Tab-separated table of C-alpha atoms in Angstrom:
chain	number	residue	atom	x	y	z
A	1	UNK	CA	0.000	0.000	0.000
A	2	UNK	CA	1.274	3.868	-0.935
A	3	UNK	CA	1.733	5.807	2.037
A	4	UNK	CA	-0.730	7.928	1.009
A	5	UNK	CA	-3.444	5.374	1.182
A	6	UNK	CA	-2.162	4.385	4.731
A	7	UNK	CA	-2.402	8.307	6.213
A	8	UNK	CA	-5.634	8.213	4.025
A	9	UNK	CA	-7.180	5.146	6.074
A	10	UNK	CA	-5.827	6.225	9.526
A	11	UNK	CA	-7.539	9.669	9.053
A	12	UNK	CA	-10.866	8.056	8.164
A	13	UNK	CA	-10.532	5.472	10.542
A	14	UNK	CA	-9.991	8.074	13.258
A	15	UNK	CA	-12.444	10.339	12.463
A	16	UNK	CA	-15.550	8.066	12.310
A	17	UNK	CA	-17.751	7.560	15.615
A	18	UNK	CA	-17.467	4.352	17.292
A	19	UNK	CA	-21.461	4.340	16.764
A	20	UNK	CA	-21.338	5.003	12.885
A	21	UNK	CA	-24.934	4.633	11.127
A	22	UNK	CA	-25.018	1.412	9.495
A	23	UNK	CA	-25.726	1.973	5.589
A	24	UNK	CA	-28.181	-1.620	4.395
A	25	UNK	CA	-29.668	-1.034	0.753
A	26	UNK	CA	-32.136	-3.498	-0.092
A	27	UNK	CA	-35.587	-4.051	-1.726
A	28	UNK	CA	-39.099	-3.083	0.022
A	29	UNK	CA	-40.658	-7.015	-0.218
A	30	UNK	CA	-43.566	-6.187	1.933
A	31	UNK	CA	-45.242	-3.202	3.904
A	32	UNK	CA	-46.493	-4.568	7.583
A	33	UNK	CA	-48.072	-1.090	8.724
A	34	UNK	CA	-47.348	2.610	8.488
A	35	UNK	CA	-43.880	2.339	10.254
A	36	UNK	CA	-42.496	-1.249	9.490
A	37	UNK	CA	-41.312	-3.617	6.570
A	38	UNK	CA	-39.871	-6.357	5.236
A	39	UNK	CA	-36.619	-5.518	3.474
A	40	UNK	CA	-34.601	-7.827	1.200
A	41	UNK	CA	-31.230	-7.136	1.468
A	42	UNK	CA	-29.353	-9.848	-1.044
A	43	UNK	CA	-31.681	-12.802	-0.477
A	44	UNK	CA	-31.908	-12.164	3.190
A	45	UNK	CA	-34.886	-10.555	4.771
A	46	UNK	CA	-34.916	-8.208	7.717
A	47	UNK	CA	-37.460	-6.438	9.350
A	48	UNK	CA	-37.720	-2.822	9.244
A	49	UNK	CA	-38.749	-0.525	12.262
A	50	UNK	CA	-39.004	3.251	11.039
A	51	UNK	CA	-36.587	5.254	14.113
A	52	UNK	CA	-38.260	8.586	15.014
A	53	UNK	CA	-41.933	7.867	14.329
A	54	UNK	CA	-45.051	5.645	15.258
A	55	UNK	CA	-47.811	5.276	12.585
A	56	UNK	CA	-51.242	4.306	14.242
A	57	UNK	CA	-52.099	0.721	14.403
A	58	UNK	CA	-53.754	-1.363	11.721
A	59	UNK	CA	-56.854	-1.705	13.930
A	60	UNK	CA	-56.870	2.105	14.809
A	61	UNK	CA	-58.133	5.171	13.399
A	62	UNK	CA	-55.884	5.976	10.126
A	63	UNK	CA	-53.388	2.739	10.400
A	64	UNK	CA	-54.867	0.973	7.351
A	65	UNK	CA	-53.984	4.784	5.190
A	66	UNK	CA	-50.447	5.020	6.619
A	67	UNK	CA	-49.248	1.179	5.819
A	68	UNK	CA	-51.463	1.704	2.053
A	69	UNK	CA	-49.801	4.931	1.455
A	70	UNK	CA	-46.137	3.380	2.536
A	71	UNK	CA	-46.671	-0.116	0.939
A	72	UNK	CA	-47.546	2.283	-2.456
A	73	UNK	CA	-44.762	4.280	-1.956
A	74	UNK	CA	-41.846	1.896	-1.380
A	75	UNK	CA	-43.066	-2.109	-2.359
A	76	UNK	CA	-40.309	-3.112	-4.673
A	77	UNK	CA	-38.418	-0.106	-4.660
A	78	UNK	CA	-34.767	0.077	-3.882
A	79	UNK	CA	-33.894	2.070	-0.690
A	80	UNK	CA	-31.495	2.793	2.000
A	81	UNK	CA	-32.122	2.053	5.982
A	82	UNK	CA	-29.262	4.387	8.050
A	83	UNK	CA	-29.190	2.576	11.000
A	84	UNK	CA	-27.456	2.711	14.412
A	85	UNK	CA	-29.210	0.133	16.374
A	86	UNK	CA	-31.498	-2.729	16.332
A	87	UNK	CA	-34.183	-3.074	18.721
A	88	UNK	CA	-34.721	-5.163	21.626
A	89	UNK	CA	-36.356	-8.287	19.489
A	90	UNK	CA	-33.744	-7.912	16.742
A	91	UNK	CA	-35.077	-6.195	14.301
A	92	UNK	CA	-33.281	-2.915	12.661
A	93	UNK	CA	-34.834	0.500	13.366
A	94	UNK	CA	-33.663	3.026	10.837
A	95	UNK	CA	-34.041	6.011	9.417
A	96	UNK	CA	-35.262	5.274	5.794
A	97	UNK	CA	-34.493	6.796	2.669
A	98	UNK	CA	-35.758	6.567	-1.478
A	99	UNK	CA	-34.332	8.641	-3.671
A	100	UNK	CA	-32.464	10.897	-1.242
A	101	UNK	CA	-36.205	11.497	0.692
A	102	UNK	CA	-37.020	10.523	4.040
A	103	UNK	CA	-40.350	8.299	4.106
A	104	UNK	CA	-40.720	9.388	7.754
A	105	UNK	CA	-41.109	12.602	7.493
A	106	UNK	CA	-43.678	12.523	4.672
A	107	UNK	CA	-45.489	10.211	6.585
A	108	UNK	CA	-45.800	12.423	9.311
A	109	UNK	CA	-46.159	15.942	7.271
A	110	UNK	CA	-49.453	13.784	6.057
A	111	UNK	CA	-50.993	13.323	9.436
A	112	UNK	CA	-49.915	9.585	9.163
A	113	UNK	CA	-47.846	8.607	11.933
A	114	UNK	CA	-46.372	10.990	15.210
A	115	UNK	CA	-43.200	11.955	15.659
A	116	UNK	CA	-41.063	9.875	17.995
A	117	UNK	CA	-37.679	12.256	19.141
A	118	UNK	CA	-35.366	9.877	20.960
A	119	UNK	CA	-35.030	11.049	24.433
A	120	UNK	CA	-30.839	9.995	24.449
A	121	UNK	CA	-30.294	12.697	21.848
A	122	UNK	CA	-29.420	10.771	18.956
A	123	UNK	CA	-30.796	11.924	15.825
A	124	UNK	CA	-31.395	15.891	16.605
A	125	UNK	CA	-31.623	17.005	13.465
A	126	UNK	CA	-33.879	13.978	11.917
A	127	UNK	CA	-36.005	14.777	14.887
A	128	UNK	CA	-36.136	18.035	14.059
A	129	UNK	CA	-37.040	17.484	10.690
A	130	UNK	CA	-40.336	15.066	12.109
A	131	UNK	CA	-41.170	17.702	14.704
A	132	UNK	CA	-41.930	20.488	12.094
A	133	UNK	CA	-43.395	18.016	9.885
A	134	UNK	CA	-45.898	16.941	12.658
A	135	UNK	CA	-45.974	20.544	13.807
A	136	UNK	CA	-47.394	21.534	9.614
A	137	UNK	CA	-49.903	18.284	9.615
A	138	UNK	CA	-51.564	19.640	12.886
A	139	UNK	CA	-52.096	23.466	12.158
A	140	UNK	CA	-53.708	21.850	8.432
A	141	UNK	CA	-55.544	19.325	10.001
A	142	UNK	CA	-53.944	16.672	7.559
A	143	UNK	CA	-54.659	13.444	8.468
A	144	UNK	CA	-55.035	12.450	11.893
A	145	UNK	CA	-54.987	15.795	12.793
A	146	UNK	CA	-58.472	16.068	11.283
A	147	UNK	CA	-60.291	13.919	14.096
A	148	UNK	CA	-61.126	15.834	17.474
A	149	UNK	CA	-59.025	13.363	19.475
A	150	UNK	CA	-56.241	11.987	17.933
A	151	UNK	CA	-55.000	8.508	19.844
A	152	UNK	CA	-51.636	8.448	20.099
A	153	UNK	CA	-50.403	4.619	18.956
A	154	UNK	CA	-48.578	4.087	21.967
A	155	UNK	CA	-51.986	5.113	24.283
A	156	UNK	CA	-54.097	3.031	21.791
A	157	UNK	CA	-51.634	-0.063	22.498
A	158	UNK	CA	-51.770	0.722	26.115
A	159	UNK	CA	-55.745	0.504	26.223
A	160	UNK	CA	-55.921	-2.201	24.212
A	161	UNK	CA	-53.324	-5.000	25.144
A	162	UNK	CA	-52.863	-7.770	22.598
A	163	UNK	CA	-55.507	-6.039	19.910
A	164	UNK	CA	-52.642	-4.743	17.666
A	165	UNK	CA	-50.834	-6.180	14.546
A	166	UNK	CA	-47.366	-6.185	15.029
């Protein structure tokens, strides 16, 4: 190896965080809901948790419009999951992107899912991005934000143990 390379490599290697985002590319097989998929990633399927957002539950109030607006959106298209962590039952939670777009945040600017900011700080400016997307659906009433008394998924889940589709 040139010496160049080498200095090349130790600066790169020094300057990335020990908790770099994971890049996976892979192909949408199948929409579950508003905030999760199936993703093929060469022959190999993982599921797909959406980081910073919750879409409402197939069985709730607008659930059925966010998975049939995602699953139309993304089902065999190519995209990108940035992801830093998987969660507690394995599967990877991500910050999605198609054609340099964020998902996500559309599906929240719609009035289909909340925003979700991570309470240990990771993600500031994504979570920025979803707060003044959810903060736009709410003063247009888009979506959710059209019904008196919107249910937050993670109250609906709450009141209703064991009634959800995961």
């Amino acid at each position: 190896m040139s010496p160049q390379y080498l200095v090349l490599l130790s600066l790169l290697t020094l300057s990335a965080p020990a908790t770099a985002d994971k890049l996976l590319p892979g192909r949408v097989l199948h929409v579950l809901d508003g905030d999760s998929l199936i993703l093929d990633v060469r022959g190999g399927q993982y599921r797909v948790e959406l980081a910073n957002i919750d879409a409402p539950e197939l069985n709730q109030p607008w659930g059925q419009a966010a998975r049939d607006w995602l699953g139309q959106a993304l089902t065999g298209r190519f995209v990108v999951v940035r992801s830093s962590d998987s969660s507690p039952d394995g599967h990877i939670r991500g910050r999605l992107l198609f054609k340099n777009q964020d998902p996500g945040t559309t599906l929240v600017y719609q009035g289909l899912a909340w925003c979700v900011p991570q309470p240990d700080g990771k993600a500031v400016s994504a979570s920025r991005e979803y707060l003044d997307a959810q903060r736009d659906a709410r003063v247009a009433r888009r979506g959710l934000w059209s019904d008196d008394r919107p249910i937050p998924p993670w109250d609906w889940r709450r009141q209703r143990p064991g009634s959800f589709d995961q």
